[in-house]
mmCIF file of C-alpha atoms in Angstrom:
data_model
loop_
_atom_site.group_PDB
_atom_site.id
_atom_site.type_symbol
_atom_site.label_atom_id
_atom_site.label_comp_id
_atom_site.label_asym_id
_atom_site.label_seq_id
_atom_site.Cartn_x
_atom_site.Cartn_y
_atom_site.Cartn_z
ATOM 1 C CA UNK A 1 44.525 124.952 77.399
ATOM 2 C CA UNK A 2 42.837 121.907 75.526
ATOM 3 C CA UNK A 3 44.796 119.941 72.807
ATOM 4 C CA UNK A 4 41.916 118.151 72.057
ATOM 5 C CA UNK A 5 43.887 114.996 73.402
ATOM 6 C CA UNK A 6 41.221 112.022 73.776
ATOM 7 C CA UNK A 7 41.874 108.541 74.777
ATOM 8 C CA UNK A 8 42.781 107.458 71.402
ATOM 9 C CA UNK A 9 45.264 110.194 70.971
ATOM 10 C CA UNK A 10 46.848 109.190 74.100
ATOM 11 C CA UNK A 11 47.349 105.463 72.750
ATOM 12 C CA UNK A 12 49.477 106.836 69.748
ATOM 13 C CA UNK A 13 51.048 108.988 72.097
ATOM 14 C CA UNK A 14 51.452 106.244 74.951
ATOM 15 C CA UNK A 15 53.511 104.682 71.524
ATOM 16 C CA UNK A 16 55.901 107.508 71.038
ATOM 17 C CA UNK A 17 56.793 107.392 75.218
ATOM 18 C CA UNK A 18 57.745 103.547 75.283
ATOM 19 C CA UNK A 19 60.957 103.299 75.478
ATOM 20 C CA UNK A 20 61.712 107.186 75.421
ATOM 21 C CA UNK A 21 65.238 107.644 76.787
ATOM 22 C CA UNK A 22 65.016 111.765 76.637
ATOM 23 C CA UNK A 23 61.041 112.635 77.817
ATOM 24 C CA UNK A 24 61.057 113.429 81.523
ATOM 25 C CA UNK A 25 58.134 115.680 81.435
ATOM 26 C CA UNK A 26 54.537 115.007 80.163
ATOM 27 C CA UNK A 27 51.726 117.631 80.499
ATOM 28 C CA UNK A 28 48.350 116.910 78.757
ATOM 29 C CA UNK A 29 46.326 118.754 81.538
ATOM 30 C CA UNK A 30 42.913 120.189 80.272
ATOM 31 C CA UNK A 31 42.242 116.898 78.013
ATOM 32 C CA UNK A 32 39.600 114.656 78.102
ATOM 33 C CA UNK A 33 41.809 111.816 78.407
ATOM 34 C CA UNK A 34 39.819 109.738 80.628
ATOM 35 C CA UNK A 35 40.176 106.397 82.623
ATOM 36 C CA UNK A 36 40.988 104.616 78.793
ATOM 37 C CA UNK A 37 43.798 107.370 78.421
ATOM 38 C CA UNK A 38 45.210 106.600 81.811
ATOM 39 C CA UNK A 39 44.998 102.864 80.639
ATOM 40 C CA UNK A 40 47.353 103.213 77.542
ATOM 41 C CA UNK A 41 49.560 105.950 79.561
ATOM 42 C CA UNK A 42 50.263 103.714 82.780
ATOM 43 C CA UNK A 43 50.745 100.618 80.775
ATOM 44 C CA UNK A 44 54.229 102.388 79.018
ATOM 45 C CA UNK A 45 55.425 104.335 82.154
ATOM 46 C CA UNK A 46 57.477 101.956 83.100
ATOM 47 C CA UNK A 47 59.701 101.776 80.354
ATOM 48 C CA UNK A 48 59.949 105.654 79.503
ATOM 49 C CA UNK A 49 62.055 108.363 81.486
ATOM 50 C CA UNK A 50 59.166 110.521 82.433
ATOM 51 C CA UNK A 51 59.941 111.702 85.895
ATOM 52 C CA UNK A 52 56.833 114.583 86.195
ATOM 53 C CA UNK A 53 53.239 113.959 84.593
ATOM 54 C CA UNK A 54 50.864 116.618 84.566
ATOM 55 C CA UNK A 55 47.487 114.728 83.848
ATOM 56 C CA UNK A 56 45.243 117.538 85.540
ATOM 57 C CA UNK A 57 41.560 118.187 84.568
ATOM 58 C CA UNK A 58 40.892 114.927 82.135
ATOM 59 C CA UNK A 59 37.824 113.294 83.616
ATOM 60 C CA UNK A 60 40.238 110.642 85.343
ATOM 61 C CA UNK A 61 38.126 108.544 87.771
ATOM 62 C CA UNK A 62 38.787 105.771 90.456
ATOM 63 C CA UNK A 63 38.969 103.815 87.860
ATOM 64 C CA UNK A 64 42.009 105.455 86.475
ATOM 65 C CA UNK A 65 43.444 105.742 89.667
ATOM 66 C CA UNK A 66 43.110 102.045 89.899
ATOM 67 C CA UNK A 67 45.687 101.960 86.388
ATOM 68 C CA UNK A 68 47.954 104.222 87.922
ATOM 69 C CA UNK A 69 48.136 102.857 91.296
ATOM 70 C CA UNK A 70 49.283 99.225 89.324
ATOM 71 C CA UNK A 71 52.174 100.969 87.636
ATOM 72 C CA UNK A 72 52.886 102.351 90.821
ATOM 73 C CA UNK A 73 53.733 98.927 92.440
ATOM 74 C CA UNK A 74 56.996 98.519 89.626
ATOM 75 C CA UNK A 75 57.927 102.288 88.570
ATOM 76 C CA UNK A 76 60.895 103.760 90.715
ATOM 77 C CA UNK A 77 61.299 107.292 88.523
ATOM 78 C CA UNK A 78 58.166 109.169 88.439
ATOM 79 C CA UNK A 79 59.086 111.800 90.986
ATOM 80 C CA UNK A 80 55.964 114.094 90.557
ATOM 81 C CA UNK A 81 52.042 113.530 89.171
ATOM 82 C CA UNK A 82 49.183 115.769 89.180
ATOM 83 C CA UNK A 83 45.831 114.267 89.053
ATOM 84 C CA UNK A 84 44.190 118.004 89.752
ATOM 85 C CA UNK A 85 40.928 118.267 88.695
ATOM 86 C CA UNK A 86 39.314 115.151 88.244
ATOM 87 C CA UNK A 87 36.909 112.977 89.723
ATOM 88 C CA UNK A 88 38.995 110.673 91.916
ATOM 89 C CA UNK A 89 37.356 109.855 95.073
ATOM 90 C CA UNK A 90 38.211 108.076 98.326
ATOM 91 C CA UNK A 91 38.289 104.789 96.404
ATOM 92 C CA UNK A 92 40.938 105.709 93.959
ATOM 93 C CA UNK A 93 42.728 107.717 96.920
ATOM 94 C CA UNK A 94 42.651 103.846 98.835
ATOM 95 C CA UNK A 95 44.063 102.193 95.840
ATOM 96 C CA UNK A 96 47.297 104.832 95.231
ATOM 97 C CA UNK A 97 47.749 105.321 98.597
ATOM 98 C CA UNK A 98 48.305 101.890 98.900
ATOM 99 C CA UNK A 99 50.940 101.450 96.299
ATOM 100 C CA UNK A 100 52.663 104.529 97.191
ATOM 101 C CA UNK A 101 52.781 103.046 100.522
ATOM 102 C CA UNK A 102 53.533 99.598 99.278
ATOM 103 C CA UNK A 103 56.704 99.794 97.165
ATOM 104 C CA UNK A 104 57.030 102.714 95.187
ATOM 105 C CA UNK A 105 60.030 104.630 96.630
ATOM 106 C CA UNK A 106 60.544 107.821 94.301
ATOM 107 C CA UNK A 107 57.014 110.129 94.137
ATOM 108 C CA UNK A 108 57.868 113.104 96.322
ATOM 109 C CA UNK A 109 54.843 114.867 94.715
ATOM 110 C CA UNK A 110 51.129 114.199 94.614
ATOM 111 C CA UNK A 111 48.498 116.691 93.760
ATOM 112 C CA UNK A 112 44.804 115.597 94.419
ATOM 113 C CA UNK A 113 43.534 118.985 94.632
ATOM 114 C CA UNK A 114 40.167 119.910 93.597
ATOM 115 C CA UNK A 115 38.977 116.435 93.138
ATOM 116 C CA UNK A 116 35.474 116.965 95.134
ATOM 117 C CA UNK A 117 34.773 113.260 95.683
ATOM 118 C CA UNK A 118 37.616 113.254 98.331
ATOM 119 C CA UNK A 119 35.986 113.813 101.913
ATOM 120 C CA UNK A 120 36.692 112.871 105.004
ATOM 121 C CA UNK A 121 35.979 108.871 104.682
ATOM 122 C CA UNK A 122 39.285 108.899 103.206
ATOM 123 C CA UNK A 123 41.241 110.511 106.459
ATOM 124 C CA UNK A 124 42.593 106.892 107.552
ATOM 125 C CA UNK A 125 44.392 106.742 104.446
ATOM 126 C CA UNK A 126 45.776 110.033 104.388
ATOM 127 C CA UNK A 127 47.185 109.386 107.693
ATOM 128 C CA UNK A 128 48.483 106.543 106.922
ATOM 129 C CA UNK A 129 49.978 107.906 103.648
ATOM 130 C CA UNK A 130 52.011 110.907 105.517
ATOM 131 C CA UNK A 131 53.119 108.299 107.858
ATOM 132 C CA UNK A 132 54.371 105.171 105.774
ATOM 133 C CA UNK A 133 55.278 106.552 102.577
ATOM 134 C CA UNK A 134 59.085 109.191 103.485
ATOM 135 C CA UNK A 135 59.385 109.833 99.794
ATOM 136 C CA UNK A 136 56.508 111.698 99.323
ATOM 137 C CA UNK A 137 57.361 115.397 100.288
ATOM 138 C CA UNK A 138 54.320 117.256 99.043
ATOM 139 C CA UNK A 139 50.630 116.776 99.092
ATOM 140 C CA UNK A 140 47.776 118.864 97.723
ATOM 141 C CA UNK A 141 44.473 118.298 98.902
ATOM 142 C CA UNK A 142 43.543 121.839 98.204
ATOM 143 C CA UNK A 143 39.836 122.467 97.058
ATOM 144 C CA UNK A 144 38.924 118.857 98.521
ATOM 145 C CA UNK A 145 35.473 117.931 100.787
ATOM 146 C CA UNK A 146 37.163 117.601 103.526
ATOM 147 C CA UNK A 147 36.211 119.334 106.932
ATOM 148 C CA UNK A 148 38.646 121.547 108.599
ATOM 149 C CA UNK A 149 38.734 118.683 111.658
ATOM 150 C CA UNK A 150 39.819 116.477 108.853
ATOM 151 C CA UNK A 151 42.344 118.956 108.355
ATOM 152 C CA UNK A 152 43.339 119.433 111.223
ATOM 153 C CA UNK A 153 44.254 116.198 111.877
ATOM 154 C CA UNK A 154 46.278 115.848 108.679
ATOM 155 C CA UNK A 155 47.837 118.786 109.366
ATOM 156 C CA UNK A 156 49.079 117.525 112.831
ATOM 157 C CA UNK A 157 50.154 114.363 111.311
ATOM 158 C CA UNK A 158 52.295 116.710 108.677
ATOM 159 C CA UNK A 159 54.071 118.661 110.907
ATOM 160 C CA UNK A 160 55.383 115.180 112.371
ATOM 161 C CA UNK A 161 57.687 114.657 109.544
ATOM 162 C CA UNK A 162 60.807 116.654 108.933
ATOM 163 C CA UNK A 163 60.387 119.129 105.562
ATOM 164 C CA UNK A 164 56.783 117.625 104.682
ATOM 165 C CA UNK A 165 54.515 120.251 102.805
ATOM 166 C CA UNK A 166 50.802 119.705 102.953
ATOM 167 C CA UNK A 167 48.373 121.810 101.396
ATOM 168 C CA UNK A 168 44.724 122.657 102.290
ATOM 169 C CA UNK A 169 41.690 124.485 101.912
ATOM 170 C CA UNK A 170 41.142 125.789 105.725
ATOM 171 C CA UNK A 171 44.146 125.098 107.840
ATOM 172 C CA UNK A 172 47.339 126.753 107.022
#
């Protein structure tokens, strides 16, 4: 359900979260936070104790992946994010994957699911994010354009790590 959050109401809320010692959970799914949001949100991370985010369903692009994929490089407690629901494509899946694989040690949770502008241009990353990055433990690509051959070869690159969950439309 809505809160009406927009980006502006995210920057007085992005003001409350600096320097939180106590909030480990955010969920302003079902906003319209946007890419601006996600600006004023990753910028305070960092200095907050917010382990899960739930930022589902808030018209967060590339763009915004691009914001949340810098925080990425520093932040070493943000255990879980949800970025269900938006309109991340294979660019913005590039740019996380790469700081996920590139420094950040703590996400063990990532769900992309039902962000339609993910195909199968982005399986090379995947891979490579199963493969490089042992702290992540679950992925959702659920409700994603990718093939079932795409799929399948994510799913065979799953199974190769010990207690690794993958989730996806066709293959099971």
């Amino acid at each position: 359900m809505s809160t009406g959050l927009t980006p502006r109401g995210v920057s007085i809320l992005s003001d409350a979260i600096y320097n939180s010692q106590y909030l480990e959970e955010l969920n302003i799914s079902h906003n319209n936070i946007s890419d601006s949001g996600v600006k004023h949100l990753a910028s305070v991370i960092n200095n907050s104790a917010l382990k899960r985010i739930d930022l589902s369903e808030n018209d967060i692009s590339d763009e915004g992946a691009g914001y949340l994929a810098e925080m990425f490089q520093t932040n070493v407690k943000l255990v879980q994010l949800s970025l269900a629901e938006n309109r991340i494509g294979n660019t913005g899946v590039k740019v996380l994957a790469d700081a996920l694989n590139h420094g950040n040690v703590a996400l063990e949770v990532l769900n992309l699911s039902a962000n339609t502008d993910i195909n199968d241009d982005s399986i090379d990353t995947l891979v490579d994010m199963i493969k490089q990055n042992q702290s992540l433990k679950k992925l959702d690509l659920r409700h994603c354009d990718l093939t079932e051959d795409c799929e399948r070869e994510l799913q065979t690159v799953a199974k190769s790590r010990k207690k690794f969950q993958l989730w996806l439309s066709h293959v099971m």
